[in-house]
PDB file of C-alpha atoms in Angstrom:
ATOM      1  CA  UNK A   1      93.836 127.912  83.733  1.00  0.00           C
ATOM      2  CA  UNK A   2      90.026 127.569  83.092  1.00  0.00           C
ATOM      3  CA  UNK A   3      87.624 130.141  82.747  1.00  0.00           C
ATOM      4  CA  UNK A   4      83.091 129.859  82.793  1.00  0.00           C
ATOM      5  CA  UNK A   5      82.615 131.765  79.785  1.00  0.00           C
ATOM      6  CA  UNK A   6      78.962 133.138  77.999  1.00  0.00           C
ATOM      7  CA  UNK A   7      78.154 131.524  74.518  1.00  0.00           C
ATOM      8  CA  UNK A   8      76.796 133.758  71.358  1.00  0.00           C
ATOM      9  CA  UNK A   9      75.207 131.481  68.790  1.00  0.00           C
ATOM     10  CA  UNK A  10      74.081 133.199  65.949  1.00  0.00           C
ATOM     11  CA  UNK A  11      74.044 136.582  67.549  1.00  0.00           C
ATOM     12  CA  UNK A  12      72.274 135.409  70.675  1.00  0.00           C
ATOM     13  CA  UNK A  13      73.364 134.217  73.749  1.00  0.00           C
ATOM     14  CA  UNK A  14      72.950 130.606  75.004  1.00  0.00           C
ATOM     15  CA  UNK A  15      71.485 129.121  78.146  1.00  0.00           C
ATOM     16  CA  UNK A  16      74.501 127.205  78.399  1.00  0.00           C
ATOM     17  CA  UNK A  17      77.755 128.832  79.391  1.00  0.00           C
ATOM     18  CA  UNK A  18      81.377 127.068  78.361  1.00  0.00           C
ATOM     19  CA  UNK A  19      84.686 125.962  80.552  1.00  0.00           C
ATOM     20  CA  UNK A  20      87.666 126.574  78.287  1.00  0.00           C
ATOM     21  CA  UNK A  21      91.307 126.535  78.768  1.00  0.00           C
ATOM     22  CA  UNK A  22      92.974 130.192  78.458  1.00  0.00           C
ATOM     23  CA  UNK A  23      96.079 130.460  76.047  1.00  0.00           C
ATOM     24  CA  UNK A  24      99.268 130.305  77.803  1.00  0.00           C
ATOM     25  CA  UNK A  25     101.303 132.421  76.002  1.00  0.00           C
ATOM     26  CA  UNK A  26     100.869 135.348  73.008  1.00  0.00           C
ATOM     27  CA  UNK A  27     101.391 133.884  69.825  1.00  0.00           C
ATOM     28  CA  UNK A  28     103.399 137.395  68.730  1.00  0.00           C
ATOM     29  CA  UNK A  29     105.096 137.987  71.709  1.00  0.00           C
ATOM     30  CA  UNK A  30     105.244 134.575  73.394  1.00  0.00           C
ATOM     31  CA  UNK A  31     105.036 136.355  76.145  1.00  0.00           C
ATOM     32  CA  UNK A  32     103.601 133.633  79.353  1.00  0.00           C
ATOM     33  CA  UNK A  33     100.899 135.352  80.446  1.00  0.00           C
ATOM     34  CA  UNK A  34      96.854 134.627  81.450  1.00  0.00           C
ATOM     35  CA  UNK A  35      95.345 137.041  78.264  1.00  0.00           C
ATOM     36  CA  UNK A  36      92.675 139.378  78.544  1.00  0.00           C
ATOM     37  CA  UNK A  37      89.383 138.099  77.416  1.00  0.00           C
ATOM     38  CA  UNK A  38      87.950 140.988  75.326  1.00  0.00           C
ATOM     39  CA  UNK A  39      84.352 140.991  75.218  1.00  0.00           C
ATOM     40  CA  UNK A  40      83.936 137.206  77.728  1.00  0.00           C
ATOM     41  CA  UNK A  41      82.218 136.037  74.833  1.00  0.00           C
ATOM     42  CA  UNK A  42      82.691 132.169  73.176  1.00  0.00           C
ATOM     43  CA  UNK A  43      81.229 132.477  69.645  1.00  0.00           C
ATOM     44  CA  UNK A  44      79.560 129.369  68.058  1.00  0.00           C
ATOM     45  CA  UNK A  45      79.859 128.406  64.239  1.00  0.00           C
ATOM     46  CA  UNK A  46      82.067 131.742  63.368  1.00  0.00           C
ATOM     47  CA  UNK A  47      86.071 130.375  63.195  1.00  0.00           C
ATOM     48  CA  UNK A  48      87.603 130.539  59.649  1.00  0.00           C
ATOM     49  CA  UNK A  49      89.538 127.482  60.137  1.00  0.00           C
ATOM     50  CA  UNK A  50      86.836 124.930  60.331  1.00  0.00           C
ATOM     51  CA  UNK A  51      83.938 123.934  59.036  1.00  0.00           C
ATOM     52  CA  UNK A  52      81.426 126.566  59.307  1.00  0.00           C
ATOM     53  CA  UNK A  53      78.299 124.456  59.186  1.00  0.00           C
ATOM     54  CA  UNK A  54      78.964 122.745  62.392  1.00  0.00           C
ATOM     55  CA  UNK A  55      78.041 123.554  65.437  1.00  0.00           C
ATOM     56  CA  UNK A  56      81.278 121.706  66.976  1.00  0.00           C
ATOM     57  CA  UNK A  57      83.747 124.540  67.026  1.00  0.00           C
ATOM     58  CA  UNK A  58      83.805 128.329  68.136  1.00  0.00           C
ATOM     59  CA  UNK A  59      86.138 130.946  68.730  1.00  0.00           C
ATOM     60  CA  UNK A  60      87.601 133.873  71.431  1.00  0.00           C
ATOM     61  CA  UNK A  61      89.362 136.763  71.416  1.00  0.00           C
ATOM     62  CA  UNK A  62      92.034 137.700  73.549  1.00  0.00           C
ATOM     63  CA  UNK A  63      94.232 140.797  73.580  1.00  0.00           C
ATOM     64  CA  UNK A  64      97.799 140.170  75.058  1.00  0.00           C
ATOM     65  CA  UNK A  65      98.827 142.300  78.014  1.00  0.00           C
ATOM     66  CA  UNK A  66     102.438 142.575  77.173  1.00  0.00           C
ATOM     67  CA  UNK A  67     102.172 143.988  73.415  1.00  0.00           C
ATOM     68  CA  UNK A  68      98.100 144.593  73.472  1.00  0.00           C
ATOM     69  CA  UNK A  69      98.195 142.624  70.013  1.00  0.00           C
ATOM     70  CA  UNK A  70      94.429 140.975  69.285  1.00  0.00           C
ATOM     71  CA  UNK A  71      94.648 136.922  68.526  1.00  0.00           C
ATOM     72  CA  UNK A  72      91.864 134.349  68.538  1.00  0.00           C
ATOM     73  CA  UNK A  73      92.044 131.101  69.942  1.00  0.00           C
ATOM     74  CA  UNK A  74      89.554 128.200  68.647  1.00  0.00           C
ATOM     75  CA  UNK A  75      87.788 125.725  70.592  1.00  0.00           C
ATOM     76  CA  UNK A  76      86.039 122.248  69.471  1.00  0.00           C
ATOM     77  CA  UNK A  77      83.049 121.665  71.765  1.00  0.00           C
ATOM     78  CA  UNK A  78      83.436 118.159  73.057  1.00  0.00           C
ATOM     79  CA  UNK A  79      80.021 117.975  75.277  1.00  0.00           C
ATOM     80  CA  UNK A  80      76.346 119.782  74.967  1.00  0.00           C
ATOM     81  CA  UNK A  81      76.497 119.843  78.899  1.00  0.00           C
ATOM     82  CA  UNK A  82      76.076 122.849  80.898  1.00  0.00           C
ATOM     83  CA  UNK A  83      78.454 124.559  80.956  1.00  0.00           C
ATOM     84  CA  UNK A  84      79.743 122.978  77.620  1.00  0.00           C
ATOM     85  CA  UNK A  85      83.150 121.266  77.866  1.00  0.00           C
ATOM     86  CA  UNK A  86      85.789 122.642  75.279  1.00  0.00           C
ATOM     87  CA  UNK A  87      89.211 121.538  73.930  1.00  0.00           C
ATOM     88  CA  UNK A  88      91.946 123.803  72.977  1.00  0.00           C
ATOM     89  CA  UNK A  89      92.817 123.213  69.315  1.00  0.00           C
ATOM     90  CA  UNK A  90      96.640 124.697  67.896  1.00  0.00           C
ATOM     91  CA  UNK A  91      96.277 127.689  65.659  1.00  0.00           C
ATOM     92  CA  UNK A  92      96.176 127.059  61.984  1.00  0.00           C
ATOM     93  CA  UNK A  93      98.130 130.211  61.162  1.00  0.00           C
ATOM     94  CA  UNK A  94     100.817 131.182  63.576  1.00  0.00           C
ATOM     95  CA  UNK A  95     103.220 134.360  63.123  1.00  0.00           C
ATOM     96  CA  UNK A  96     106.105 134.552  62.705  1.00  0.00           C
ATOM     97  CA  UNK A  97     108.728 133.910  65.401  1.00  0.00           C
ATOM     98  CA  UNK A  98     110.515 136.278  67.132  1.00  0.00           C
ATOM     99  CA  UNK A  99     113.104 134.225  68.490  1.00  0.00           C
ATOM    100  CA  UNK A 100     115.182 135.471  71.657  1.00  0.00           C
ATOM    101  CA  UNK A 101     118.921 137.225  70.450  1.00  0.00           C
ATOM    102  CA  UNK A 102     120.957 135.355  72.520  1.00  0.00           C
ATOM    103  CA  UNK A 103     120.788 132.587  69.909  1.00  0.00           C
ATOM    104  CA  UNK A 104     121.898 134.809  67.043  1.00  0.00           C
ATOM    105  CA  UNK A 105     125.007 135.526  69.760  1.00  0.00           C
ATOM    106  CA  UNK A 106     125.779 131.651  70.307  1.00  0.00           C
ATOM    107  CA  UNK A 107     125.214 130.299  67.329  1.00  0.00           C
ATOM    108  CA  UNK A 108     129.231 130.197  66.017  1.00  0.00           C
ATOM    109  CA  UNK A 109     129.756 128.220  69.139  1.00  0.00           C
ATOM    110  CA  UNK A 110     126.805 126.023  69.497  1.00  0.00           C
ATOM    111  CA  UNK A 111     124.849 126.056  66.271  1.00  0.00           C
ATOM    112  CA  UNK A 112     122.849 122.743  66.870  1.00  0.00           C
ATOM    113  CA  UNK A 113     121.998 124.115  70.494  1.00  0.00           C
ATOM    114  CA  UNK A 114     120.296 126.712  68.266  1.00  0.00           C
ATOM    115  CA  UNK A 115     118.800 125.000  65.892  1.00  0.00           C
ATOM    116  CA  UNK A 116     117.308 122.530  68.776  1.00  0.00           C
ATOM    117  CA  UNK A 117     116.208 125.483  71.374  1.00  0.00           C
ATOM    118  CA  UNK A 118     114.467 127.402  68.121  1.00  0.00           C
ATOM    119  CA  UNK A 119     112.520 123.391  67.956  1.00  0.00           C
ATOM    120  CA  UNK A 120     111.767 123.448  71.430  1.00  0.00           C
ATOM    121  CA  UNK A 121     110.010 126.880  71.035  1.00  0.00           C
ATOM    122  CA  UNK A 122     107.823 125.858  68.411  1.00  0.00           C
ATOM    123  CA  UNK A 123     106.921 122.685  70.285  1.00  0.00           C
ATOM    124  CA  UNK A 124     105.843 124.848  73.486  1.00  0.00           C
ATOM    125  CA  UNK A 125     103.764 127.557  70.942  1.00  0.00           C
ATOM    126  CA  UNK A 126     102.369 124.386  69.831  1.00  0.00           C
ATOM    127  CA  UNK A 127     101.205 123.031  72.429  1.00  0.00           C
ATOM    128  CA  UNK A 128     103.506 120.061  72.680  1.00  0.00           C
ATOM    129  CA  UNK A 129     104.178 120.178  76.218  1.00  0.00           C
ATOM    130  CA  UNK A 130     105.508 116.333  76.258  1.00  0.00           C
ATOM    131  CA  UNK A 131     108.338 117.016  73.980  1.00  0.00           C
ATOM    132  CA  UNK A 132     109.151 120.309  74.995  1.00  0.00           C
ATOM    133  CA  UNK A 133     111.285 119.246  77.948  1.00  0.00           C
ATOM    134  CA  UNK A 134     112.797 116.805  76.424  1.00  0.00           C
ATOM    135  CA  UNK A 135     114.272 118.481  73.683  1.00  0.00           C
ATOM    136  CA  UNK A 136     115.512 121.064  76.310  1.00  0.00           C
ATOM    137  CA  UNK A 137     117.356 118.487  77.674  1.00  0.00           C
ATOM    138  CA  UNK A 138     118.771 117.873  74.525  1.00  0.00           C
ATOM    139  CA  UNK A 139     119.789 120.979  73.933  1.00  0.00           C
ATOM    140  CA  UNK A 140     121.531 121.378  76.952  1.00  0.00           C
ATOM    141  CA  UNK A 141     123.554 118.902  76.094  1.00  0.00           C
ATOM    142  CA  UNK A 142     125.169 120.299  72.675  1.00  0.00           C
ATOM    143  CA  UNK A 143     125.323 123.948  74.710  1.00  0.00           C
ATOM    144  CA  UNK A 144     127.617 122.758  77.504  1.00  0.00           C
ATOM    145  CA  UNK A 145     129.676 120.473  75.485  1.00  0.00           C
ATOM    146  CA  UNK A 146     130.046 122.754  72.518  1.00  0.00           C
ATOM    147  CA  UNK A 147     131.112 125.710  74.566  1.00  0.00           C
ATOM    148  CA  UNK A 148     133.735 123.388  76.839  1.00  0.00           C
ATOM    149  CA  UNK A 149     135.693 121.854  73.367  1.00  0.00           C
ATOM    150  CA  UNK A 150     135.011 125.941  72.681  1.00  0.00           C
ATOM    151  CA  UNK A 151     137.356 127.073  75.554  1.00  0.00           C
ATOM    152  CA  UNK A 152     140.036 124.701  75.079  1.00  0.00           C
ATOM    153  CA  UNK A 153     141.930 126.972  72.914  1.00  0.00           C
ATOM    154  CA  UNK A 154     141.198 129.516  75.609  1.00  0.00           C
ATOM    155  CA  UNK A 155     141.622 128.012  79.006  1.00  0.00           C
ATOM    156  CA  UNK A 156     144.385 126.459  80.973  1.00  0.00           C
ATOM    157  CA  UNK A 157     142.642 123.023  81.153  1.00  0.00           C
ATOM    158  CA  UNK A 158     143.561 119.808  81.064  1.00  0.00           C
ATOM    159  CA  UNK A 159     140.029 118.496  79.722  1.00  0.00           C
ATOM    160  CA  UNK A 160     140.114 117.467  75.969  1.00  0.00           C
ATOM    161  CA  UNK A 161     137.823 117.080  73.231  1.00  0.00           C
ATOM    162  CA  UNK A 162     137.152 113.404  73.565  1.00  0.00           C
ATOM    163  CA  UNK A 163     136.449 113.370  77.285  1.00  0.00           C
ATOM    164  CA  UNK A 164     133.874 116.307  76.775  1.00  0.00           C
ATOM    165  CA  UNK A 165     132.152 114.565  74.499  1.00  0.00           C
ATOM    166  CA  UNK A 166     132.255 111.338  75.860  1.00  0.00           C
ATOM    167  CA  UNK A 167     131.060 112.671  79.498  1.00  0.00           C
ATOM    168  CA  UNK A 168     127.422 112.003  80.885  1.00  0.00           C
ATOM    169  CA  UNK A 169     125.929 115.349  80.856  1.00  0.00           C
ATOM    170  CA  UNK A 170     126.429 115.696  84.628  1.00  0.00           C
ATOM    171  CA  UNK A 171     129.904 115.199  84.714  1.00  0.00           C
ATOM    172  CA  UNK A 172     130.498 117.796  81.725  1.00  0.00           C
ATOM    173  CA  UNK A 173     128.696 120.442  83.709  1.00  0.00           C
ATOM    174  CA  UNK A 174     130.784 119.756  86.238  1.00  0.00           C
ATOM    175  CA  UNK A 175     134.270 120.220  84.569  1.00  0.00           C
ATOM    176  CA  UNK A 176     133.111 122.823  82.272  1.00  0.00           C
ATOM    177  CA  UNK A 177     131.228 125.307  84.964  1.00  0.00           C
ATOM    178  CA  UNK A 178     133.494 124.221  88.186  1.00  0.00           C
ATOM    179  CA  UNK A 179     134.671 127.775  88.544  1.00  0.00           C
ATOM    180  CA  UNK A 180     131.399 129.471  87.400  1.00  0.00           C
ATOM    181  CA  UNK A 181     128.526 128.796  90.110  1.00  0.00           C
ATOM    182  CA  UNK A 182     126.275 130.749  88.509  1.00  0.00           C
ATOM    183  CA  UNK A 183     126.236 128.800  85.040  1.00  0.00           C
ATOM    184  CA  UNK A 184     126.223 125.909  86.727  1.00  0.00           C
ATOM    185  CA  UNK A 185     123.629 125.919  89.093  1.00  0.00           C
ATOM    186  CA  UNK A 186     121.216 127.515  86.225  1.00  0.00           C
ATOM    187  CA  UNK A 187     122.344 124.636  83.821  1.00  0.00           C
ATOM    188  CA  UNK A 188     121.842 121.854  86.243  1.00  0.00           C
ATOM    189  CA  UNK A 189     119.176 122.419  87.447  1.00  0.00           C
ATOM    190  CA  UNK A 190     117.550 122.353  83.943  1.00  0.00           C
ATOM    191  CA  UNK A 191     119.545 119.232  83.538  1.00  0.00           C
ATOM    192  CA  UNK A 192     117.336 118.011  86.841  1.00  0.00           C
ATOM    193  CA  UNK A 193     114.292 119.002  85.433  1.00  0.00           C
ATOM    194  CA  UNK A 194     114.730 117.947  82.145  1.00  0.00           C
ATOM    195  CA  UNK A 195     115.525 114.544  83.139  1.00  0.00           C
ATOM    196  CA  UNK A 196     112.628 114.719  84.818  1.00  0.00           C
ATOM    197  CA  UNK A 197     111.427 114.743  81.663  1.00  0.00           C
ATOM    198  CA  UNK A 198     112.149 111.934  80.614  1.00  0.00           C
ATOM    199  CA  UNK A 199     111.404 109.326  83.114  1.00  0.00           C
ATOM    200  CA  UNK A 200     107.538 107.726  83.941  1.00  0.00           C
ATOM    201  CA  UNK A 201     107.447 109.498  86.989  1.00  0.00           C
ATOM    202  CA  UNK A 202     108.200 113.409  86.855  1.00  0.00           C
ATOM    203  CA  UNK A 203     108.228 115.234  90.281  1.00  0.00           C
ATOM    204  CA  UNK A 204     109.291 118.337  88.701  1.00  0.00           C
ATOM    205  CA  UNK A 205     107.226 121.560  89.683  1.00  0.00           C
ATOM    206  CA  UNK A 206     104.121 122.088  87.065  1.00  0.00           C
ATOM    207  CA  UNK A 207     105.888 125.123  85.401  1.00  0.00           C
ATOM    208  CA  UNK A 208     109.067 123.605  85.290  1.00  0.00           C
ATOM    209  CA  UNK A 209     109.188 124.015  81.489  1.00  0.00           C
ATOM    210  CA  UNK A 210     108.966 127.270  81.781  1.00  0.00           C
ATOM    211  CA  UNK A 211     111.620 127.539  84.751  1.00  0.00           C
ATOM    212  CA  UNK A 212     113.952 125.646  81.823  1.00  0.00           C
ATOM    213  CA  UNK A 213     113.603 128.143  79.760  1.00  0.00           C
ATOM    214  CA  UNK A 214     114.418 130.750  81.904  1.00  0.00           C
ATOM    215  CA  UNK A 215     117.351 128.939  83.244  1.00  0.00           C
ATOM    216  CA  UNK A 216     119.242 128.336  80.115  1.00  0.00           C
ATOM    217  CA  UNK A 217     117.948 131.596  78.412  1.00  0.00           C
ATOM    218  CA  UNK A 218     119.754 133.196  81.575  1.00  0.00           C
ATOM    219  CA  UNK A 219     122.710 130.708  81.308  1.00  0.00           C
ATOM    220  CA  UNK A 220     123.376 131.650  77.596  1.00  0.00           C
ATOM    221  CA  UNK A 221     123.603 135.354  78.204  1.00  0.00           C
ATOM    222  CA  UNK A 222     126.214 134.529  81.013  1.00  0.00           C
ATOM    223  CA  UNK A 223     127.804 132.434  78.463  1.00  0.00           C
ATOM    224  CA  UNK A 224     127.677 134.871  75.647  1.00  0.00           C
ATOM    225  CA  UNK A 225     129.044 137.918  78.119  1.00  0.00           C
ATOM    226  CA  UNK A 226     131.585 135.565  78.530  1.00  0.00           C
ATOM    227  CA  UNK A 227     132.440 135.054  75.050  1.00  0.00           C
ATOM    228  CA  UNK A 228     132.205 138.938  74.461  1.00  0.00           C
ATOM    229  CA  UNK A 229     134.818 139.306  77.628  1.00  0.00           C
ATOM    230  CA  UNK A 230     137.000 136.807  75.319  1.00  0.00           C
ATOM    231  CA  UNK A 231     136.977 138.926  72.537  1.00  0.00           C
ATOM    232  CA  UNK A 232     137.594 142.099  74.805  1.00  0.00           C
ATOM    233  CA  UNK A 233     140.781 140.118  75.987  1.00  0.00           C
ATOM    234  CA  UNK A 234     142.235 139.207  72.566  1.00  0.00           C
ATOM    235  CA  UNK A 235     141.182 143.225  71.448  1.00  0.00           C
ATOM    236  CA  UNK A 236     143.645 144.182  73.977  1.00  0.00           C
ATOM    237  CA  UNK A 237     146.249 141.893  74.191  1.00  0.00           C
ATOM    238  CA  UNK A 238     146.603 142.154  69.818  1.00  0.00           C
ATOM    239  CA  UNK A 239     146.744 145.813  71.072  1.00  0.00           C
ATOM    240  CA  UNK A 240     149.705 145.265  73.110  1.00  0.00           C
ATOM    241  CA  UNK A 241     151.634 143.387  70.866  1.00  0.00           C
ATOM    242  CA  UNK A 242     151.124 146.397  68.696  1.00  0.00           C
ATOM    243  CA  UNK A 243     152.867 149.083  71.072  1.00  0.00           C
ATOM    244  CA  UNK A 244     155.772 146.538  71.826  1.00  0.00           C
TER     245      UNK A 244
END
């Protein structure tokens, strides 16, 4: 989303006003949002970052309206036109990540699905919207596979470890989720879109990264419920055993 913004240059404001692209997200929070702009006001020749003799790069202040923290976001001025066109440029000095604790929760069963989805995250706060959805996809991958060869030792199946892993991704999803529609329809879908992805031609919906993400975010706290109903089961049944 673009905004027509007013430009201070050296205290004073400009003839010409600037187009600039809004942050998408908080980088504390990384909450997806469209951030307030706190005083409207693109300053010239004032970022830390860069060099602060040119007149090539300015700076604006947001204020996030999930957790009303204060960031800047910097700006390289690409034209003297009126209004002056603007590209977004990645922040230098990013927090911390707060990353979501469903991973913490999944990570004895699918500990590269972690360490790929935690990837993916940065490469969305960075701006890396081409890889993002790819490495989704990828991570989809290790989480349905990992969890199936997961279950064998606690299902009546007659899948095994080498067809799992062998399996397109499609066909795992389907033998691992056949009696859970609502894991599967979040998980392929996001297999659908991150496919998508991958191919010259995506006719995904424009925020279908962020539809990914709240797909398999809501697929991996059915999974992990799951997992803690497991663990209920064996509590009980050890239980049992006990009294007999």
């Amino acid at each position: 989303m673009q905004e027509l913004v007013t430009v201070i240059q050296d205290g004073d404001i400009c003839y010409n006003k600037a187009l600039i692209k809004l942050p998408e997200f908080c980088p504390y929070c990384l909450c997806i949002q469209k951030p307030n702009m706190v005083l409207k006001n693109l300053i010239m020749d004032s970022t830390s970052g860069f060099d602060r003799e040119s007149k090539d790069y300015c700076v604006m202040l947001f204020q996030c309206i999930e957790c009303d923290r204060y960031f800047t976001q910097d700006y390289r001025i690409l034209s003297h036109s009126n209004p002056l066109e603007t590209l977004s440029l990645p922040t230098l000095h990013r927090p911390s990540i707060n990353y979501p604790d469903f991973l913490k929760k999944i990570s004895t069963v699918s500990p590269k699905f972690v360490e790929i989805y935690k990837q993916c995250i940065q490469a969305q706060n960075n701006e890396l919207v081409e890889l993002t959805g790819i490495g989704l996809r990828r991570a989809i991958e290790f989480l349905v596979k990992d969890y199936g060869i997961f279950m064998l030792n606690h299902s009546d199946t007659d899948l095994t470890k080498e067809k799992i892993s062998k399996d397109s991704l499609y066909n795992a999803i389907q033998d691992v989720f056949k009696d859970d529609t609502f894991i599967f329809d979040l998980i392929d879908e996001s297999r659908w879109i991150g496919n998508n992805k991958t191919h010259y031609t995506d006719t995904s919906e424009d925020d279908s990264i962020n539809e990914m993400f709240n797909f398999i975010e809501a697929a991996a706290n059915l999974i992990v419920a799951k997992l803690a109903s497991l663990k209920a089961r064996n509590h009980r049944n050890r239980r049992s055993k006990k009294k007999d």
